[in-house]
Tab-separated table of C-alpha atoms and ligand atoms in Angstrom:
chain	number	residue	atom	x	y	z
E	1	UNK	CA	256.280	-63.742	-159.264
E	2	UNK	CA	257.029	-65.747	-156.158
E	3	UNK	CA	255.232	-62.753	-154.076
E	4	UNK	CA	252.148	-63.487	-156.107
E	5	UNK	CA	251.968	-66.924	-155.665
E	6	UNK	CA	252.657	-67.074	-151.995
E	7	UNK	CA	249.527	-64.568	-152.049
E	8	UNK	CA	247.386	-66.659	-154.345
E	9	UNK	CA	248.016	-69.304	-151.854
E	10	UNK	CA	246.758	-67.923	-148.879
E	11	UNK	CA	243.639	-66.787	-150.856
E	12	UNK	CA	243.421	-69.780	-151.599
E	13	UNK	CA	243.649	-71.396	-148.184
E	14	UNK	CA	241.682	-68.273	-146.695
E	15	UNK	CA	238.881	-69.802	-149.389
E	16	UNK	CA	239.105	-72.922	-148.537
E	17	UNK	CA	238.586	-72.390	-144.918
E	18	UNK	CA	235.680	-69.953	-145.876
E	19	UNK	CA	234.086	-73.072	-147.670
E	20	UNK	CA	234.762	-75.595	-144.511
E	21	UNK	CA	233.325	-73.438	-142.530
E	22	UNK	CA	229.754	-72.510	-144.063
E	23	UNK	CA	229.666	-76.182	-144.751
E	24	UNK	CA	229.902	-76.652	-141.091
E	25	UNK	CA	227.354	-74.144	-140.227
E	26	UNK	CA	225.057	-75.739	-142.809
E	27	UNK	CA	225.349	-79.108	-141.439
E	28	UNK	CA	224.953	-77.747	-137.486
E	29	UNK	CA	221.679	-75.514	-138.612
E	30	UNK	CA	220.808	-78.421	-140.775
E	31	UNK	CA	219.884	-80.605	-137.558
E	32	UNK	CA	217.299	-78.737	-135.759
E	33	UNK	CA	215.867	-77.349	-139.426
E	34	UNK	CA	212.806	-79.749	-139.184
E	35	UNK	CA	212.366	-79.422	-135.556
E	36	UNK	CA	212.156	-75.794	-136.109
E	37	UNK	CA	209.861	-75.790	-139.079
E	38	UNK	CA	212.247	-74.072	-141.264
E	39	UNK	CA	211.245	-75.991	-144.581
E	40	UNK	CA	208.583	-75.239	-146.941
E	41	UNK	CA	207.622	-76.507	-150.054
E	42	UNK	CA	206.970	-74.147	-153.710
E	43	UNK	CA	205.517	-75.868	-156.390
E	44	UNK	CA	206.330	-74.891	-160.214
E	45	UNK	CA	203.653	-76.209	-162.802
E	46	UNK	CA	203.780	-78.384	-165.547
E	47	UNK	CA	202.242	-77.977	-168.716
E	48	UNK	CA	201.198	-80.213	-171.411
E	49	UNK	CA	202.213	-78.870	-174.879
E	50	UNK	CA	199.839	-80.409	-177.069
E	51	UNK	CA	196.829	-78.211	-175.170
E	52	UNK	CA	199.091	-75.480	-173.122
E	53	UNK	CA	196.679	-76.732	-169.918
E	54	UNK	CA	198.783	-77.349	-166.414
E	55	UNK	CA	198.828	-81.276	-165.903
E	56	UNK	CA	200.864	-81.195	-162.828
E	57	UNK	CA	203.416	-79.750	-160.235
E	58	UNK	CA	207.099	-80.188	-159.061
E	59	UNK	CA	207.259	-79.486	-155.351
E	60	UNK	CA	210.724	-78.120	-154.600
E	61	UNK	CA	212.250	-77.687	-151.044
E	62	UNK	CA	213.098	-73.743	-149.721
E	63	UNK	CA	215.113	-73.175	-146.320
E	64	UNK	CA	214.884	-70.102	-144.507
E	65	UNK	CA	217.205	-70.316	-141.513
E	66	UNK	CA	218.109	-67.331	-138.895
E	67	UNK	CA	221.604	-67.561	-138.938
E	68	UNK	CA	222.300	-68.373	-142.839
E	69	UNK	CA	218.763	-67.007	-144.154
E	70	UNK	CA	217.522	-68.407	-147.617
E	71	UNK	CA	220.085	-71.209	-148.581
E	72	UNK	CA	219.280	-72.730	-151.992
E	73	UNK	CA	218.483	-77.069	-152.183
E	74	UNK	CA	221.668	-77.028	-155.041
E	75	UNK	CA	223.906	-76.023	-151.553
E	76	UNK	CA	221.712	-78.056	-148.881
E	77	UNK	CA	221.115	-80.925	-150.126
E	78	UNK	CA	224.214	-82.587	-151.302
E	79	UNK	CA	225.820	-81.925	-147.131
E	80	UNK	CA	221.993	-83.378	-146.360
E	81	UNK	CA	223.309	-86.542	-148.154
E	82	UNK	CA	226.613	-86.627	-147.160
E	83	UNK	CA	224.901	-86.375	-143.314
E	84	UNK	CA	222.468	-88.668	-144.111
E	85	UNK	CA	219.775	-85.610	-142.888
E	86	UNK	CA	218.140	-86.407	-146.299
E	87	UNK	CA	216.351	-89.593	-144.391
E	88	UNK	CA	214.761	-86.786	-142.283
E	89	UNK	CA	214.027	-84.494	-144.744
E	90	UNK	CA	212.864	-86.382	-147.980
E	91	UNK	CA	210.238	-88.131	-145.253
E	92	UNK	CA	208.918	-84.561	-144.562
E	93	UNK	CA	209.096	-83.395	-148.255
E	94	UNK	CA	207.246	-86.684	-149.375
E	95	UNK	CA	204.524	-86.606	-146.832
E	96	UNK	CA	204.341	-82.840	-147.173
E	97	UNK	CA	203.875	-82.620	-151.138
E	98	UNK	CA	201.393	-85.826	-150.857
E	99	UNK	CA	199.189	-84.424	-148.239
E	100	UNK	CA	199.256	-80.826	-149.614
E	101	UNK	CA	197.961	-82.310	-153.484
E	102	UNK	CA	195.323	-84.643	-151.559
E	103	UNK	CA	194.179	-81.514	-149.931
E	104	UNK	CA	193.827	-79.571	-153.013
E	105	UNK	CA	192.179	-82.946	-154.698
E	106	UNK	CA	189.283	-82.535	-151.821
E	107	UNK	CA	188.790	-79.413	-151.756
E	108	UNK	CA	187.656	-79.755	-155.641
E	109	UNK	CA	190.192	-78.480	-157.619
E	110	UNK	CA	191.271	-80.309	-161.025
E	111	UNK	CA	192.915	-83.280	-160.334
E	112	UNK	CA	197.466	-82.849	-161.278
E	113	UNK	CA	200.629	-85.252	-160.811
E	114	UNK	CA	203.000	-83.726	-157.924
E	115	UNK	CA	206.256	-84.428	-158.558
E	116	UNK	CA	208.467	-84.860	-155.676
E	117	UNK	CA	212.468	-85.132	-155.826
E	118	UNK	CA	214.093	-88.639	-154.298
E	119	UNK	CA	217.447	-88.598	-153.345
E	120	UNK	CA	219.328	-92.346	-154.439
E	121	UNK	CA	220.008	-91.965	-151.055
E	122	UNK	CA	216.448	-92.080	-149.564
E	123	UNK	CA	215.594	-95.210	-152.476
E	124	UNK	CA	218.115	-97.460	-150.966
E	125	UNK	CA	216.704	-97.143	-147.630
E	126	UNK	CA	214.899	-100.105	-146.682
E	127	UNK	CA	211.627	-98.356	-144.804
E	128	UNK	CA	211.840	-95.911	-148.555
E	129	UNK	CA	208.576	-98.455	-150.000
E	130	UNK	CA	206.650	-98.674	-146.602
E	131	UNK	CA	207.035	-94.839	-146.158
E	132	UNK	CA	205.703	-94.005	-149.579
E	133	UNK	CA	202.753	-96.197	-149.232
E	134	UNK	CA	201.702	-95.214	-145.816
E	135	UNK	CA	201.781	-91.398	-147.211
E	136	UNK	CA	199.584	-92.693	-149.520
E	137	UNK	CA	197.100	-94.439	-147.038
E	138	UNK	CA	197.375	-91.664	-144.542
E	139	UNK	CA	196.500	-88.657	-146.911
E	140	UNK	CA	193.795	-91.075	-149.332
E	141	UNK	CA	195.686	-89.432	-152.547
E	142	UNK	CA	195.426	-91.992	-155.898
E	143	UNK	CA	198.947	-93.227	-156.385
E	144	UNK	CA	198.646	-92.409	-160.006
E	145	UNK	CA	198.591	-88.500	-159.028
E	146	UNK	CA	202.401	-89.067	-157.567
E	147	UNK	CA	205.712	-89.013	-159.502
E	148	UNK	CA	208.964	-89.840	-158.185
E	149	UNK	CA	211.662	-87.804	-159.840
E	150	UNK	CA	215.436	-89.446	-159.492
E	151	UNK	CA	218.506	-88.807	-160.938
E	152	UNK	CA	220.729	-91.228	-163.261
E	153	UNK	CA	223.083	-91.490	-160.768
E	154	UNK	CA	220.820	-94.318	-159.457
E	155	UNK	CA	222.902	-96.426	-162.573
E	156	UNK	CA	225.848	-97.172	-160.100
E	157	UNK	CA	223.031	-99.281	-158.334
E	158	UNK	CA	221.307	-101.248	-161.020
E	159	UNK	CA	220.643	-104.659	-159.607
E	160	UNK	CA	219.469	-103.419	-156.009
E	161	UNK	CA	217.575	-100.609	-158.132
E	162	UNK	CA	215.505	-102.361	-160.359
E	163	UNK	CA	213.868	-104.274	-157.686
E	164	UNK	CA	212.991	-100.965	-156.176
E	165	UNK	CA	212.012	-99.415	-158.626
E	166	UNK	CA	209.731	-101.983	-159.824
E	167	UNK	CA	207.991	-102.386	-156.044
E	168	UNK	CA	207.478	-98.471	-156.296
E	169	UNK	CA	205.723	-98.948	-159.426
E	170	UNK	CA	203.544	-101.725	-158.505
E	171	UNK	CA	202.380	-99.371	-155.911
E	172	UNK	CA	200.823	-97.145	-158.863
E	173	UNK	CA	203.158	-94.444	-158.840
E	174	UNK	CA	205.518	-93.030	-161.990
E	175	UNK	CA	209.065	-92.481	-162.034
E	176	UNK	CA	210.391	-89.698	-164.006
E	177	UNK	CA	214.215	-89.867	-165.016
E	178	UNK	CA	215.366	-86.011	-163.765
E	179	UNK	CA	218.400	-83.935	-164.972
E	180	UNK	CA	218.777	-86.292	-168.575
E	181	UNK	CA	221.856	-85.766	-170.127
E	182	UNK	CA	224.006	-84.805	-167.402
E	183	UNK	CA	225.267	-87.775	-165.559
E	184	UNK	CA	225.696	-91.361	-166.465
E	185	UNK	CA	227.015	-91.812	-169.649
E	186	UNK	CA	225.306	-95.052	-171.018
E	187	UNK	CA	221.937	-95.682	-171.684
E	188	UNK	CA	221.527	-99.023	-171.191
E	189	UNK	CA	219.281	-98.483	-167.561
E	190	UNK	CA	216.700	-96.724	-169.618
E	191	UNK	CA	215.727	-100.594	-170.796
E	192	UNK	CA	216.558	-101.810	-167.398
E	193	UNK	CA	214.069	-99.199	-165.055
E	194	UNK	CA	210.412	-98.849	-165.031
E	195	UNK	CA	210.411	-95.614	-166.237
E	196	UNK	CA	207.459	-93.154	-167.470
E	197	UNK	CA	209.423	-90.255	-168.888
E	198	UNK	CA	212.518	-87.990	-168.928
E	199	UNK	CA	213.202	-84.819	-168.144
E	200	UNK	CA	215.664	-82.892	-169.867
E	201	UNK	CA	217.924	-81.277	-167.791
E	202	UNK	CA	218.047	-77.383	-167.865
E	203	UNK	CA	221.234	-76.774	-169.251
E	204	UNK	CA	220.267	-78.090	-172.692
E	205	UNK	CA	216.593	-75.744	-172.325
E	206	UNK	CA	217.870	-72.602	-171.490
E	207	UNK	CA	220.676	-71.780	-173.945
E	208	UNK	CA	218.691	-73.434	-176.702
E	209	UNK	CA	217.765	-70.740	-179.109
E	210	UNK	CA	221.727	-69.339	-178.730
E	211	UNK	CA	223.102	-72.272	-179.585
E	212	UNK	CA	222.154	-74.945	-182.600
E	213	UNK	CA	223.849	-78.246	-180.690
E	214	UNK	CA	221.796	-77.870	-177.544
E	215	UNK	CA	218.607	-77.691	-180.100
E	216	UNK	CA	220.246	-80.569	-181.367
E	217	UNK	CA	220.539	-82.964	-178.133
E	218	UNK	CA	217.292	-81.647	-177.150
E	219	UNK	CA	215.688	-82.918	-180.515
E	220	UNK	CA	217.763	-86.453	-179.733
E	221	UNK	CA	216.923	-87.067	-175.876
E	222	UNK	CA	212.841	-86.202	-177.396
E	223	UNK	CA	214.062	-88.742	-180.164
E	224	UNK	CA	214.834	-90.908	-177.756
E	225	UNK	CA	212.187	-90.783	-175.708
E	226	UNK	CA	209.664	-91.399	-178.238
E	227	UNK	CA	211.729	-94.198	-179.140
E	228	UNK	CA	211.600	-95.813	-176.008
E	229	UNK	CA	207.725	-94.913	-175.196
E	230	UNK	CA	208.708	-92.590	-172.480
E	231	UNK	CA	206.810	-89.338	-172.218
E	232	UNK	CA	209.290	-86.177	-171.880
E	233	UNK	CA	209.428	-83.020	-169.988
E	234	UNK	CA	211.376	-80.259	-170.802
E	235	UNK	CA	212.446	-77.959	-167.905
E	236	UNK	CA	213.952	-74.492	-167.598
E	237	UNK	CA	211.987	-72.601	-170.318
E	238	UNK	CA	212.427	-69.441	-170.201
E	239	UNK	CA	211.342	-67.988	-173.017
E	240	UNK	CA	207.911	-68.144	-175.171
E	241	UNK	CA	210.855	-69.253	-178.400
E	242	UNK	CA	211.944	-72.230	-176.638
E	243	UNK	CA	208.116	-73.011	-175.537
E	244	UNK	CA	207.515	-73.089	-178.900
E	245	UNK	CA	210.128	-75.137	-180.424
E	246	UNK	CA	209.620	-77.870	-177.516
E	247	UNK	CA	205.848	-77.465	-178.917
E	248	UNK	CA	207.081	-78.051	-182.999
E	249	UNK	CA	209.227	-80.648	-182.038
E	250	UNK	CA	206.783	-82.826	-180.046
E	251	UNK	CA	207.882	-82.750	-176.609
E	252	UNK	CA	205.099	-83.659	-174.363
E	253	UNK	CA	205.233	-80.817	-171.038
E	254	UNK	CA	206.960	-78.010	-170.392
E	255	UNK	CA	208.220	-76.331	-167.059
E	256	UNK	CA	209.926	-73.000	-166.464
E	257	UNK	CA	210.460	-69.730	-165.255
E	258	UNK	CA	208.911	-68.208	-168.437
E	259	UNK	CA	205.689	-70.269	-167.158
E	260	UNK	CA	206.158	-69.519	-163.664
E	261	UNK	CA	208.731	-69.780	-161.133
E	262	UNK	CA	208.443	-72.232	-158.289
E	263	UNK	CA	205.526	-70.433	-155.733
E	264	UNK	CA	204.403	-70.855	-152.263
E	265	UNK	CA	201.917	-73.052	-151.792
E	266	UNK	CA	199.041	-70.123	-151.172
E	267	UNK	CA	200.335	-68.439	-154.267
E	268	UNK	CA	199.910	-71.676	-156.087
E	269	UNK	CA	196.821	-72.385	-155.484
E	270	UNK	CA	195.698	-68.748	-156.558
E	271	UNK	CA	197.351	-68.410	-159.544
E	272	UNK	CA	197.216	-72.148	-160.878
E	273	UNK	CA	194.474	-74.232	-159.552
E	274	UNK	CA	191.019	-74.263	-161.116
E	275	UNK	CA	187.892	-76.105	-160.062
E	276	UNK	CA	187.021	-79.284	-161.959
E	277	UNK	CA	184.542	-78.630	-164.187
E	278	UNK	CA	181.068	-80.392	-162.893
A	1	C2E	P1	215.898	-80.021	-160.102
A	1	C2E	O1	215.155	-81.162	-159.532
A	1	C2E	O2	216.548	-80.204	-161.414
A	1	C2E	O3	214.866	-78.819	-160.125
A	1	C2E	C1	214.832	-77.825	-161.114
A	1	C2E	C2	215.525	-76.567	-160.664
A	1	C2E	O4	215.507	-75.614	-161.717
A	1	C2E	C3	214.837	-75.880	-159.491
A	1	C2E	O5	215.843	-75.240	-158.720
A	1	C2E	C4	213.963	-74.843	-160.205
A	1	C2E	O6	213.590	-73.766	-159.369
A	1	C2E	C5	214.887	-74.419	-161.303
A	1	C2E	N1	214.187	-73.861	-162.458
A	1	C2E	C6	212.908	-74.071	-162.844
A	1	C2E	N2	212.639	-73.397	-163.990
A	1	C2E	C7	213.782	-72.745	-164.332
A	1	C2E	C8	214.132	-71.861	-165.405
A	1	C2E	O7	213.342	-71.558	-166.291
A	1	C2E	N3	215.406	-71.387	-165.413
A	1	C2E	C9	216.316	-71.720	-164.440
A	1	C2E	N4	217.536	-71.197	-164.522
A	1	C2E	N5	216.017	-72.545	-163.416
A	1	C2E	C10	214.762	-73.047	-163.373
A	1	C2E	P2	215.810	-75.297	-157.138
A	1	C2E	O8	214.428	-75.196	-156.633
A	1	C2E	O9	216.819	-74.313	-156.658
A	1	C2E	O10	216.329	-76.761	-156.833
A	1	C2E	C11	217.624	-77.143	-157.182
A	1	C2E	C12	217.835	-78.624	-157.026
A	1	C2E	O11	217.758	-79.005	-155.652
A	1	C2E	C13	216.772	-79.467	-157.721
A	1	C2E	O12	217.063	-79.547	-159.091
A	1	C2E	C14	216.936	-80.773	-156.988
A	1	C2E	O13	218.024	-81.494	-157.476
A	1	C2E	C15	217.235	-80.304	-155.588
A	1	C2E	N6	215.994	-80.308	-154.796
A	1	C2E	C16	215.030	-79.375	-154.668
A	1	C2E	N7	214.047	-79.773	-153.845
A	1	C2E	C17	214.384	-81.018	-153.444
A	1	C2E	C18	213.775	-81.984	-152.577
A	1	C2E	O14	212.680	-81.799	-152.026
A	1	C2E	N8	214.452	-83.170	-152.394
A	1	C2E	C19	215.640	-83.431	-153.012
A	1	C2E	N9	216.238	-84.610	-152.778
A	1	C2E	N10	216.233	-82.548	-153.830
A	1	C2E	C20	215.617	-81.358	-154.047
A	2	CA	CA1	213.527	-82.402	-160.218
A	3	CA	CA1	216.092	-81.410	-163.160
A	4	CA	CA1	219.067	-79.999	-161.616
């Protein structure tokens, strides 16, 4: 037995130090990323359930490095904000996403939201406002076609947010409460933030038809929503059975693998953008 455990904790150690060490390289690659043009943007679509037509888009960052090759935004971005690299990168992914939908906008396709992912990191810095509204001027996109998707986590904040948050919407844009259900544990900033709707975090979506209580909290955060006059998104569906509950059960857009993955910008525009009817 005491063998074992000396072994377990050198694997342990030998772990550890595996860990340290990609974080490292992460962080290292990390700085010359947007230098090098190693970002690039997919956007999934949204759908609105009451007429199964695509009403928008979240853009959602992808980073192909040499060295480390694909590394997924769930391992990136939390060293980004730890680094404070996010500043960097959230400017690019903003200006990026805004300029890309004000292209599509000219060149004639149906107008849709883009929804672009804001770190609590990126809202508390002070140039955050100025930055979003010269992306606006400098591309010409309506501010009503941009949605600003942030994470409850921005509760530990509430006096400093609120202000914010209410400059951002004066500017025209929505704010879309991301990941619902997963963080902060009181409800009372849903009253306190300027916000248009929820999304439902895709833990709850996924499992739903496998399990009754995650058909039940989905049912209560739409509940809730309604109750509150925020519109709702439900993300990672899957399947055409979960579509179609979200559908019975009145929740307003839908977003998921089982509509489409996340796509290349190129492949977006081919598979999901049509012309606006004259
Ligand atoms: P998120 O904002 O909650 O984005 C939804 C994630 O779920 C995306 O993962 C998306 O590809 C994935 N997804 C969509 N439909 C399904 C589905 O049907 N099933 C499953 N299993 N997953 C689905 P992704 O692209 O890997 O992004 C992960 C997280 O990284 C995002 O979660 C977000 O928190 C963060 N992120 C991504 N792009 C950005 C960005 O530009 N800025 C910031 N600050 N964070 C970002
Ligand atoms: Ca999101
Ligand atoms: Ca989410
Ligand atoms: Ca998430």
């Amino acid at each position: 037995v005491k063998e074992r455990g000396k072994n377990d904790f050198q694997l342990f150690t030998h772990e550890m130090h595996q860990k340290l060490y990609r974080k490292m390289m992460i962080e290292k690659q990390l700085r010359s990323a947007l230098d090098n043009e190693e970002f690039e943007l997919y956007y999934q679509p949204i759908i609105d359930l009451n007429n199964n037509e695509i009403v928008g888009m979240e853009s959602l960052i992808r980073w192909n490095n040499e060295t480390l090759g694909q590394v997924p935004p769930d391992e990136f971005i939390s060293i980004a904000e730890e680094t404070g690299m996010i500043i960097p990168i959230g400017h690019w992914v903003l200006n990026t996403a805004i300029e890309q939908n004000a292209r599509w906008q000219k060149a004639g396709y149906k107008p849709l939201t883009v929804s672009v992912n804001v770190s609590v990191r990126q809202l508390l810095e002070p140039t955050f406002l100025v930055k979003v509204k010269n992306a606006i001027e400098k591309y010409g996109l309506p501010a009503s076609y941009i949605v600003l998707e942030i994470t409850e986590s921005i509760a530990m904040y509430a006096e400093v947010m609120v202000e914010k948050l209410d400059e951002l919407k004066a500017l025209g844009i929505s704010l879309s409460m991301d990941d619902f259900g997963t963080g902060y544990s009181s409800f009372s900033y849903l009253t306190k933030y300027p916000l248009d709707s929820l999304k439902i975090d895709n833990s709850f979506v996924i499992s739903m038809s496998q399990d009754a209580e995650n058909k039940a909290i989905v049912k209560t955060i739409i509940a809730i929503a309604k109750q509150l006059d925020l519109k709702v998104i439900a993300e990672g569906v899957e399947g055409v059975e979960e579509y179609n509950f979200l559908a019975a059960n009145c929740c307003d857009f839908a977003q998921g693998y089982g509509i489409s993955r996340p796509l290349p910008a190129t492949d977006f525009e081919d598979k999901w953008l049509t012309r606006s009817e004259l």
